[in-house]
mmCIF file of C-alpha atoms and ligand atoms in Angstrom:
data_model
loop_
_atom_site.group_PDB
_atom_site.id
_atom_site.type_symbol
_atom_site.label_atom_id
_atom_site.label_comp_id
_atom_site.label_asym_id
_atom_site.label_seq_id
_atom_site.Cartn_x
_atom_site.Cartn_y
_atom_site.Cartn_z
ATOM 1 C CA MET A 1 160.173 134.625 100.317
ATOM 2 C CA LYS A 2 161.457 131.122 100.862
ATOM 3 C CA LEU A 3 160.342 129.094 103.850
ATOM 4 C CA PRO A 4 162.673 128.490 106.793
ATOM 5 C CA ALA A 5 164.047 124.924 107.045
ATOM 6 C CA PHE A 6 161.761 122.428 108.778
ATOM 7 C CA GLU A 7 161.302 118.693 109.184
ATOM 8 C CA TYR A 8 158.186 117.091 107.730
ATOM 9 C CA ALA A 9 156.068 114.144 108.909
ATOM 10 C CA CYS A 10 152.925 112.670 107.373
ATOM 11 C CA PRO A 11 151.485 110.288 109.984
ATOM 12 C CA ALA A 12 148.738 107.785 109.218
ATOM 13 C CA THR A 13 146.956 107.932 112.575
ATOM 14 C CA LEU A 14 145.641 110.635 114.890
ATOM 15 C CA ALA A 15 147.571 109.133 117.832
ATOM 16 C CA GLU A 16 150.832 109.347 115.909
ATOM 17 C CA ALA A 17 150.133 112.942 114.840
ATOM 18 C CA VAL A 18 149.400 113.955 118.443
ATOM 19 C CA SER A 19 152.562 112.321 119.765
ATOM 20 C CA LEU A 20 154.678 113.995 117.068
ATOM 21 C CA LEU A 21 153.272 117.399 118.092
ATOM 22 C CA ALA A 22 153.606 116.645 121.812
ATOM 23 C CA ALA A 23 157.248 115.590 121.478
ATOM 24 C CA ARG A 24 158.258 119.078 120.218
ATOM 25 C CA ASP A 25 156.556 120.908 123.093
ATOM 26 C CA GLY A 26 155.140 123.790 121.028
ATOM 27 C CA ASP A 27 157.841 123.786 118.332
ATOM 28 C CA ALA A 28 155.805 121.704 115.851
ATOM 29 C CA LYS A 29 152.765 122.736 113.797
ATOM 30 C CA ALA A 30 150.037 120.753 112.106
ATOM 31 C CA ILE A 31 149.453 121.566 108.458
ATOM 32 C CA ALA A 32 146.117 121.031 106.677
ATOM 33 C CA GLY A 33 145.563 123.143 103.525
ATOM 34 C CA GLY A 34 148.694 125.218 104.155
ATOM 35 C CA GLN A 35 146.931 128.401 102.969
ATOM 36 C CA SER A 36 147.635 130.264 106.207
ATOM 37 C CA LEU A 37 150.577 128.358 107.691
ATOM 38 C CA VAL A 38 152.790 128.550 104.594
ATOM 39 C CA PRO A 39 152.453 132.361 104.277
ATOM 40 C CA MET A 40 153.056 132.657 108.043
ATOM 41 C CA MET A 41 156.245 130.638 107.656
ATOM 42 C CA ALA A 42 157.321 132.612 104.591
ATOM 43 C CA PHE A 43 156.974 135.817 106.601
ATOM 44 C CA ARG A 44 158.722 134.186 109.606
ATOM 45 C CA VAL A 45 155.660 134.759 111.798
ATOM 46 C CA ALA A 46 155.854 131.003 112.439
ATOM 47 C CA SER A 47 158.964 128.842 112.172
ATOM 48 C CA PRO A 48 158.175 125.397 113.545
ATOM 49 C CA SER A 49 161.026 122.877 113.524
ATOM 50 C CA LEU A 50 158.526 120.162 112.481
ATOM 51 C CA VAL A 51 155.444 120.326 110.253
ATOM 52 C CA VAL A 52 152.962 117.488 110.785
ATOM 53 C CA ASP A 53 150.800 116.941 107.711
ATOM 54 C CA LEU A 54 147.249 115.853 108.606
ATOM 55 C CA ARG A 55 146.243 114.747 105.108
ATOM 56 C CA ARG A 56 146.402 110.971 105.735
ATOM 57 C CA LEU A 57 144.431 110.972 108.976
ATOM 58 C CA PRO A 58 141.321 108.856 108.507
ATOM 59 C CA GLY A 59 137.762 110.153 108.886
ATOM 60 C CA LEU A 60 138.493 113.886 108.952
ATOM 61 C CA LYS A 61 137.207 114.716 105.469
ATOM 62 C CA GLU A 62 133.579 113.792 106.024
ATOM 63 C CA ILE A 63 130.491 115.971 106.170
ATOM 64 C CA LYS A 64 127.841 114.270 108.322
ATOM 65 C CA ILE A 65 124.255 115.448 108.548
ATOM 66 C CA ASP A 66 122.480 113.724 111.419
ATOM 67 C CA GLY A 67 120.162 116.261 112.979
ATOM 68 C CA GLY A 68 123.006 118.749 113.216
ATOM 69 C CA VAL A 69 125.923 119.136 110.841
ATOM 70 C CA ARG A 70 129.357 117.685 111.600
ATOM 71 C CA LEU A 71 132.309 118.823 109.535
ATOM 72 C CA GLY A 72 135.541 116.824 109.718
ATOM 73 C CA ALA A 73 138.482 119.168 110.288
ATOM 74 C CA LEU A 74 139.895 118.472 106.819
ATOM 75 C CA VAL A 75 136.694 119.444 104.994
ATOM 76 C CA ARG A 76 137.653 122.146 102.473
ATOM 77 C CA TRP A 77 135.674 125.221 101.451
ATOM 78 C CA ARG A 78 135.077 123.564 98.084
ATOM 79 C CA ASP A 79 133.585 120.468 99.755
ATOM 80 C CA ILE A 80 131.023 122.636 101.568
ATOM 81 C CA LEU A 81 130.028 124.528 98.437
ATOM 82 C CA ASP A 82 129.735 121.287 96.454
ATOM 83 C CA ASP A 83 127.531 119.491 99.002
ATOM 84 C CA ALA A 84 123.927 120.196 97.983
ATOM 85 C CA ARG A 85 122.592 118.783 101.289
ATOM 86 C CA LEU A 86 124.045 121.715 103.215
ATOM 87 C CA ALA A 87 121.845 124.288 101.497
ATOM 88 C CA ARG A 88 119.002 122.914 103.604
ATOM 89 C CA ALA A 89 120.934 121.515 106.587
ATOM 90 C CA HIS A 90 122.847 124.752 107.262
ATOM 91 C CA PRO A 91 122.181 127.564 104.798
ATOM 92 C CA LEU A 92 123.931 130.197 106.940
ATOM 93 C CA LEU A 93 127.177 128.191 106.826
ATOM 94 C CA VAL A 94 126.957 127.968 103.038
ATOM 95 C CA ALA A 95 126.181 131.680 102.712
ATOM 96 C CA ALA A 96 129.287 132.542 104.744
ATOM 97 C CA VAL A 97 131.624 130.121 102.964
ATOM 98 C CA ASN A 98 130.605 131.737 99.680
ATOM 99 C CA HIS A 99 132.663 134.721 100.851
ATOM 100 C CA VAL A 100 135.796 132.752 101.828
ATOM 101 C CA ALA A 101 138.866 133.416 99.733
ATOM 102 C CA HIS A 102 139.349 132.674 96.038
ATOM 103 C CA TYR A 103 138.980 129.623 93.816
ATOM 104 C CA GLN A 104 142.437 128.089 94.292
ATOM 105 C CA ILE A 105 142.446 128.667 98.059
ATOM 106 C CA ARG A 106 138.995 127.106 98.403
ATOM 107 C CA ASN A 107 140.378 123.912 96.877
ATOM 108 C CA ARG A 108 142.906 123.563 99.692
ATOM 109 C CA GLY A 109 141.866 125.561 102.747
ATOM 110 C CA THR A 110 140.078 123.592 105.477
ATOM 111 C CA VAL A 111 137.558 124.387 108.190
ATOM 112 C CA GLY A 112 139.865 123.047 110.920
ATOM 113 C CA GLY A 113 142.760 125.163 109.658
ATOM 114 C CA SER A 114 140.613 128.281 109.646
ATOM 115 C CA ILE A 115 139.362 127.715 113.185
ATOM 116 C CA ALA A 116 142.872 126.955 114.484
ATOM 117 C CA HIS A 117 144.330 129.979 112.688
ATOM 118 C CA ALA A 118 141.701 132.238 114.354
ATOM 119 C CA ASP A 119 141.882 135.265 112.094
ATOM 120 C CA PRO A 120 139.354 137.756 113.530
ATOM 121 C CA ALA A 121 138.329 138.756 109.994
ATOM 122 C CA ALA A 122 137.711 135.166 108.794
ATOM 123 C CA GLU A 123 134.202 133.882 108.145
ATOM 124 C CA MET A 124 134.350 130.406 109.705
ATOM 125 C CA PRO A 125 135.330 131.496 113.238
ATOM 126 C CA GLY A 126 132.456 133.994 113.081
ATOM 127 C CA ILE A 127 129.996 131.341 111.974
ATOM 128 C CA VAL A 128 130.943 128.835 114.662
ATOM 129 C CA VAL A 129 130.525 131.498 117.349
ATOM 130 C CA ALA A 130 127.263 132.853 115.897
ATOM 131 C CA CYS A 131 125.818 129.324 115.643
ATOM 132 C CA ASP A 132 126.859 127.872 119.037
ATOM 133 C CA ALA A 133 129.035 125.232 117.373
ATOM 134 C CA GLU A 134 131.326 122.891 119.286
ATOM 135 C CA ILE A 135 134.928 122.072 118.410
ATOM 136 C CA ALA A 136 136.064 118.487 119.033
ATOM 137 C CA VAL A 137 139.814 118.176 119.629
ATOM 138 C CA THR A 138 142.237 115.411 120.568
ATOM 139 C CA GLY A 139 145.595 115.814 122.297
ATOM 140 C CA LYS A 140 147.933 113.807 124.483
ATOM 141 C CA ALA A 141 145.538 114.273 127.441
ATOM 142 C CA GLY A 142 142.703 112.738 125.397
ATOM 143 C CA ALA A 143 139.671 114.089 123.565
ATOM 144 C CA ARG A 144 137.585 117.090 124.624
ATOM 145 C CA VAL A 145 134.901 119.339 123.191
ATOM 146 C CA ILE A 146 135.251 123.123 123.378
ATOM 147 C CA ALA A 147 132.293 125.492 122.911
ATOM 148 C CA ALA A 148 133.053 127.926 120.092
ATOM 149 C CA LYS A 149 132.447 130.860 122.445
ATOM 150 C CA ASP A 150 135.352 129.645 124.611
ATOM 151 C CA PHE A 151 137.665 128.699 121.743
ATOM 152 C CA PHE A 152 138.917 132.083 120.477
ATOM 153 C CA LEU A 153 141.099 133.916 122.980
ATOM 154 C CA GLY A 154 142.307 136.749 120.737
ATOM 155 C CA ALA A 155 143.726 137.382 117.274
ATOM 156 C CA LEU A 156 145.468 134.182 116.094
ATOM 157 C CA THR A 157 145.115 132.760 119.625
ATOM 158 C CA THR A 158 142.900 129.849 120.667
ATOM 159 C CA ALA A 159 142.235 127.486 123.566
ATOM 160 C CA LEU A 160 144.063 124.676 121.691
ATOM 161 C CA ALA A 161 147.061 123.158 123.470
ATOM 162 C CA PRO A 162 150.156 122.795 121.219
ATOM 163 C CA ASP A 163 149.620 119.027 120.950
ATOM 164 C CA GLU A 164 145.875 119.221 120.230
ATOM 165 C CA ILE A 165 144.366 118.568 116.817
ATOM 166 C CA ILE A 166 140.876 119.670 115.817
ATOM 167 C CA THR A 167 138.969 116.642 114.578
ATOM 168 C CA GLU A 168 135.419 117.898 114.045
ATOM 169 C CA ILE A 169 133.202 120.977 114.126
ATOM 170 C CA ARG A 170 129.638 120.317 115.265
ATOM 171 C CA PHE A 171 126.680 122.574 114.495
ATOM 172 C CA PRO A 172 123.312 122.164 116.243
ATOM 173 C CA ALA A 173 120.311 121.215 114.108
ATOM 174 C CA TRP A 174 118.908 123.947 111.854
ATOM 175 C CA PRO A 175 115.099 123.998 112.053
ATOM 176 C CA THR A 176 112.949 124.493 108.977
ATOM 177 C CA GLY A 177 111.641 128.037 108.688
ATOM 178 C CA ARG A 178 114.545 129.676 110.529
ATOM 179 C CA ARG A 179 115.253 133.190 109.213
ATOM 180 C CA PHE A 180 118.882 134.029 108.494
ATOM 181 C CA GLY A 181 121.201 136.425 106.728
ATOM 182 C CA PHE A 182 124.937 136.833 106.109
ATOM 183 C CA GLN A 183 126.424 140.093 104.879
ATOM 184 C CA GLU A 184 130.043 141.006 104.385
ATOM 185 C CA PHE A 185 131.980 143.985 103.136
ATOM 186 C CA ALA A 186 135.493 143.268 101.819
ATOM 187 C CA LEU A 187 137.714 145.294 99.498
ATOM 188 C CA ARG A 188 137.316 142.552 96.862
ATOM 189 C CA ARG A 189 134.979 139.569 96.903
ATOM 190 C CA GLY A 190 136.953 136.722 98.518
ATOM 191 C CA ASP A 191 139.211 138.946 100.615
ATOM 192 C CA PHE A 192 138.994 138.912 104.382
ATOM 193 C CA ALA A 193 136.083 140.906 105.791
ATOM 194 C CA ILE A 194 136.427 144.537 106.782
ATOM 195 C CA ALA A 195 133.223 143.744 108.665
ATOM 196 C CA ALA A 196 130.594 141.029 108.403
ATOM 197 C CA ALA A 197 127.433 139.925 110.182
ATOM 198 C CA ALA A 198 125.771 136.524 110.576
ATOM 199 C CA VAL A 199 122.247 136.578 111.998
ATOM 200 C CA PHE A 200 119.405 134.168 112.532
ATOM 201 C CA TYR A 201 116.189 133.951 114.512
ATOM 202 C CA ASP A 202 113.149 131.722 114.745
ATOM 203 C CA ILE A 203 109.530 132.891 114.624
ATOM 204 C CA ASP A 204 107.356 131.991 117.617
ATOM 205 C CA ALA A 205 103.647 131.141 117.549
ATOM 206 C CA SER A 206 102.703 134.849 117.808
ATOM 207 C CA GLY A 207 104.880 135.820 114.850
ATOM 208 C CA ARG A 208 107.647 137.359 116.965
ATOM 209 C CA ALA A 209 111.394 136.731 116.797
ATOM 210 C CA ALA A 210 112.825 134.178 119.220
ATOM 211 C CA ASN A 211 116.256 132.657 119.806
ATOM 212 C CA ALA A 212 117.940 135.546 117.966
ATOM 213 C CA HIS A 213 121.664 135.120 117.311
ATOM 214 C CA VAL A 214 123.702 138.053 116.043
ATOM 215 C CA GLY A 215 127.383 137.419 115.313
ATOM 216 C CA VAL A 216 129.873 139.951 113.991
ATOM 217 C CA ILE A 217 133.265 139.531 112.327
ATOM 218 C CA GLY A 218 136.165 141.945 111.875
ATOM 219 C CA VAL A 219 135.303 144.397 114.642
ATOM 220 C CA GLY A 220 137.376 142.998 117.497
ATOM 221 C CA ASP A 221 140.260 140.657 118.216
ATOM 222 C CA ARG A 222 137.895 137.681 117.888
ATOM 223 C CA PRO A 223 134.420 136.972 116.501
ATOM 224 C CA MET A 224 131.587 137.674 118.925
ATOM 225 C CA ARG A 225 127.865 137.508 119.495
ATOM 226 C CA LEU A 226 126.075 140.691 120.546
ATOM 227 C CA PRO A 227 123.580 139.928 123.351
ATOM 228 C CA ALA A 228 122.418 143.575 123.453
ATOM 229 C CA VAL A 229 121.295 143.337 119.822
ATOM 230 C CA GLU A 230 119.729 139.905 120.331
ATOM 231 C CA ALA A 231 117.694 141.419 123.194
ATOM 232 C CA VAL A 232 116.333 144.067 120.823
ATOM 233 C CA LEU A 233 115.088 141.316 118.498
ATOM 234 C CA ASN A 234 113.778 138.665 120.878
ATOM 235 C CA GLY A 235 110.045 138.915 121.488
ATOM 236 C CA ALA A 236 109.519 141.607 118.839
ATOM 237 C CA ARG A 237 108.040 141.671 115.345
ATOM 238 C CA VAL A 238 110.832 142.156 112.838
ATOM 239 C CA ASP A 239 110.020 145.199 110.721
ATOM 240 C CA GLY A 240 111.947 148.169 109.365
ATOM 241 C CA ASP A 241 111.882 150.088 112.650
ATOM 242 C CA LEU A 242 113.130 147.145 114.663
ATOM 243 C CA ILE A 243 115.908 146.466 112.142
ATOM 244 C CA ALA A 244 117.015 150.113 112.360
ATOM 245 C CA ARG A 245 117.110 149.844 116.162
ATOM 246 C CA ALA A 246 119.107 146.610 115.958
ATOM 247 C CA ALA A 247 121.596 148.260 113.583
ATOM 248 C CA ALA A 248 122.073 151.197 115.954
ATOM 249 C CA ALA A 249 122.488 148.805 118.895
ATOM 250 C CA THR A 250 125.144 146.927 116.919
ATOM 251 C CA SER A 251 127.243 150.038 116.301
ATOM 252 C CA ALA A 252 126.908 150.941 119.981
ATOM 253 C CA ALA A 253 127.928 147.452 121.156
ATOM 254 C CA VAL A 254 131.270 147.049 119.347
ATOM 255 C CA GLU A 255 134.698 148.538 120.106
ATOM 256 C CA PRO A 256 136.729 148.208 116.901
ATOM 257 C CA GLN A 257 140.289 149.556 116.629
ATOM 258 C CA ASP A 258 141.860 151.677 113.882
ATOM 259 C CA ASP A 259 144.092 149.650 111.557
ATOM 260 C CA ILE A 260 145.615 149.927 108.083
ATOM 261 C CA HIS A 261 142.359 148.850 106.426
ATOM 262 C CA ALA A 262 139.804 151.080 108.153
ATOM 263 C CA SER A 263 139.257 153.494 111.013
ATOM 264 C CA ALA A 264 137.403 152.376 114.127
ATOM 265 C CA ALA A 265 134.590 154.829 113.343
ATOM 266 C CA TYR A 266 134.163 153.433 109.840
ATOM 267 C CA ARG A 267 134.054 149.843 111.070
ATOM 268 C CA ARG A 268 131.573 150.740 113.812
ATOM 269 C CA SER A 269 129.235 152.269 111.243
ATOM 270 C CA LEU A 270 129.841 149.533 108.665
ATOM 271 C CA VAL A 271 129.035 146.643 111.000
ATOM 272 C CA GLY A 272 125.712 148.290 111.853
ATOM 273 C CA THR A 273 124.947 148.385 108.142
ATOM 274 C CA MET A 274 125.947 144.721 107.785
ATOM 275 C CA VAL A 275 123.526 143.720 110.571
ATOM 276 C CA GLU A 276 120.814 145.903 109.047
ATOM 277 C CA ARG A 277 121.208 144.220 105.650
ATOM 278 C CA ALA A 278 121.488 140.722 107.134
ATOM 279 C CA LEU A 279 118.280 141.244 109.126
ATOM 280 C CA GLY A 280 116.602 142.704 106.051
ATOM 281 C CA ALA A 281 117.487 139.553 104.106
ATOM 282 C CA ALA A 282 116.308 137.364 106.991
ATOM 283 C CA ALA A 283 112.969 139.168 107.244
ATOM 284 C CA ALA A 284 112.437 138.950 103.495
HETATM 285 C C1 FAD B 301 145.153 135.070 99.423
HETATM 286 C C2 FAD B 301 144.369 134.434 100.548
HETATM 287 C C3 FAD B 301 143.091 134.891 100.817
HETATM 288 C C4 FAD B 301 142.348 134.317 101.829
HETATM 289 N N1 FAD B 301 141.094 134.814 102.075
HETATM 290 C C5 FAD B 301 140.371 134.292 103.100
HETATM 291 C C6 FAD B 301 139.069 134.761 103.410
HETATM 292 O O1 FAD B 301 138.527 135.648 102.741
HETATM 293 N N2 FAD B 301 138.439 134.218 104.468
HETATM 294 C C7 FAD B 301 138.982 133.233 105.220
HETATM 295 O O2 FAD B 301 138.360 132.779 106.172
HETATM 296 N N3 FAD B 301 140.192 132.739 104.945
HETATM 297 C C8 FAD B 301 140.896 133.241 103.908
HETATM 298 N N4 FAD B 301 142.142 132.741 103.643
HETATM 299 C C9 FAD B 301 142.665 131.700 104.528
HETATM 300 C C10 FAD B 301 142.234 130.324 104.074
HETATM 301 O O3 FAD B 301 140.844 130.167 104.218
HETATM 302 C C11 FAD B 301 142.967 129.258 104.880
HETATM 303 O O4 FAD B 301 142.852 128.111 104.146
HETATM 304 C C12 FAD B 301 142.493 128.962 106.260
HETATM 305 O O5 FAD B 301 142.455 130.086 107.083
HETATM 306 C C13 FAD B 301 143.428 127.965 106.946
HETATM 307 O O6 FAD B 301 143.127 126.700 106.520
HETATM 308 P P1 FAD B 301 144.260 125.711 106.062
HETATM 309 O O7 FAD B 301 143.637 124.371 105.965
HETATM 310 O O8 FAD B 301 144.921 126.237 104.843
HETATM 311 O O9 FAD B 301 145.244 125.736 107.334
HETATM 312 P P2 FAD B 301 146.827 125.686 107.418
HETATM 313 O O10 FAD B 301 147.401 126.853 106.701
HETATM 314 O O11 FAD B 301 147.334 124.340 107.053
HETATM 315 O O12 FAD B 301 146.993 125.860 108.986
HETATM 316 C C14 FAD B 301 146.629 127.088 109.619
HETATM 317 C C15 FAD B 301 146.859 126.949 111.124
HETATM 318 O O13 FAD B 301 145.970 126.003 111.667
HETATM 319 C C16 FAD B 301 146.675 124.905 112.276
HETATM 320 N N5 FAD B 301 145.873 123.728 111.945
HETATM 321 C C17 FAD B 301 145.444 123.335 110.713
HETATM 322 N N6 FAD B 301 144.609 122.295 110.820
HETATM 323 C C18 FAD B 301 144.527 122.007 112.138
HETATM 324 C C19 FAD B 301 143.805 121.032 112.888
HETATM 325 N N7 FAD B 301 142.970 120.143 112.318
HETATM 326 N N8 FAD B 301 143.966 121.012 114.228
HETATM 327 C C20 FAD B 301 144.782 121.920 114.827
HETATM 328 N N9 FAD B 301 145.470 122.858 114.204
HETATM 329 C C21 FAD B 301 145.335 122.906 112.854
HETATM 330 C C22 FAD B 301 148.062 124.950 111.696
HETATM 331 O O14 FAD B 301 149.007 124.410 112.585
HETATM 332 C C23 FAD B 301 148.253 126.435 111.500
HETATM 333 O O15 FAD B 301 148.616 127.041 112.720
HETATM 334 C C24 FAD B 301 142.899 133.273 102.608
HETATM 335 C C25 FAD B 301 144.178 132.773 102.327
HETATM 336 C C26 FAD B 301 144.915 133.346 101.306
HETATM 337 C C27 FAD B 301 146.284 132.814 101.034
#
């Protein structure tokens, strides 16, 4: 399908981009990689009168590792996979991005675009929630930082105001020795997840799990952490029995819906298996 008619702007500064968006009062859209917005426009799910291209904005393509990891909003999937530093600085992020889309899309799609698009089956929203990341945004009211847990309000719906642009995604430091796992089931490698799990925990001085984080993708209208499953893990030795209990607690904690891809019962069972496998990988 052809796109609806729209005006196009390619500003050179963040301030100009924000004022272009603000002037249309919700009828303008930023474009980064275009891998979600262009299909949405082709299907008339979105028809902004103005598209504001972010590609010339300075400083948004950088990956900074300074204790934590900071990803500029225009960092692409390919940039993450090509940056050898990230394998140590945030291996869970890299593991998840390995499942994002296909070769051509990875060359264009960006982390900021994925977060703003807020597909509940996408990997990056799940990772930012699982890892307590923060989203830095700038709009006409100024700059603010939104905790990932407060950012996603539902499928394709976020806390972003229409004039706000994501500038950076900030991950807390990743300590050496942290155990982690990412598991996803999709119909084909690179498709959106039917269900996925991102887990990590640290090991305390007595050899028990601490600071457990269990995030799941594709089983609700937004990515989520599962405190009931984290409680099973925290303070316990991670062995086969504990992993089986955590998997059962996962299936009990989610409320997926039937859709064209899978029944709710299948997803409920599948996400338990994803957590089981992710914890198995972490423990190994
Ligand atoms: C065939 C196909 C398969 C795919 N498979 C997967 C997959 O398996 N997993 C996955 O996660 N994704 C997948 N994607 C989506 C892909 O990763 C997109 O690139 C990504 O979701 C959006 O990034 P983008 O840079 O292309 O954003 P765009 O398409 O440019 O924009 C998407 C939305 O975000 C807004 N936006 C963009 N940047 C910003 C910003 N900095 N601040 C505020 N708003 C912004 C836009 O206004 C728009 O609403 C797939 C896409 C295709 C076409």
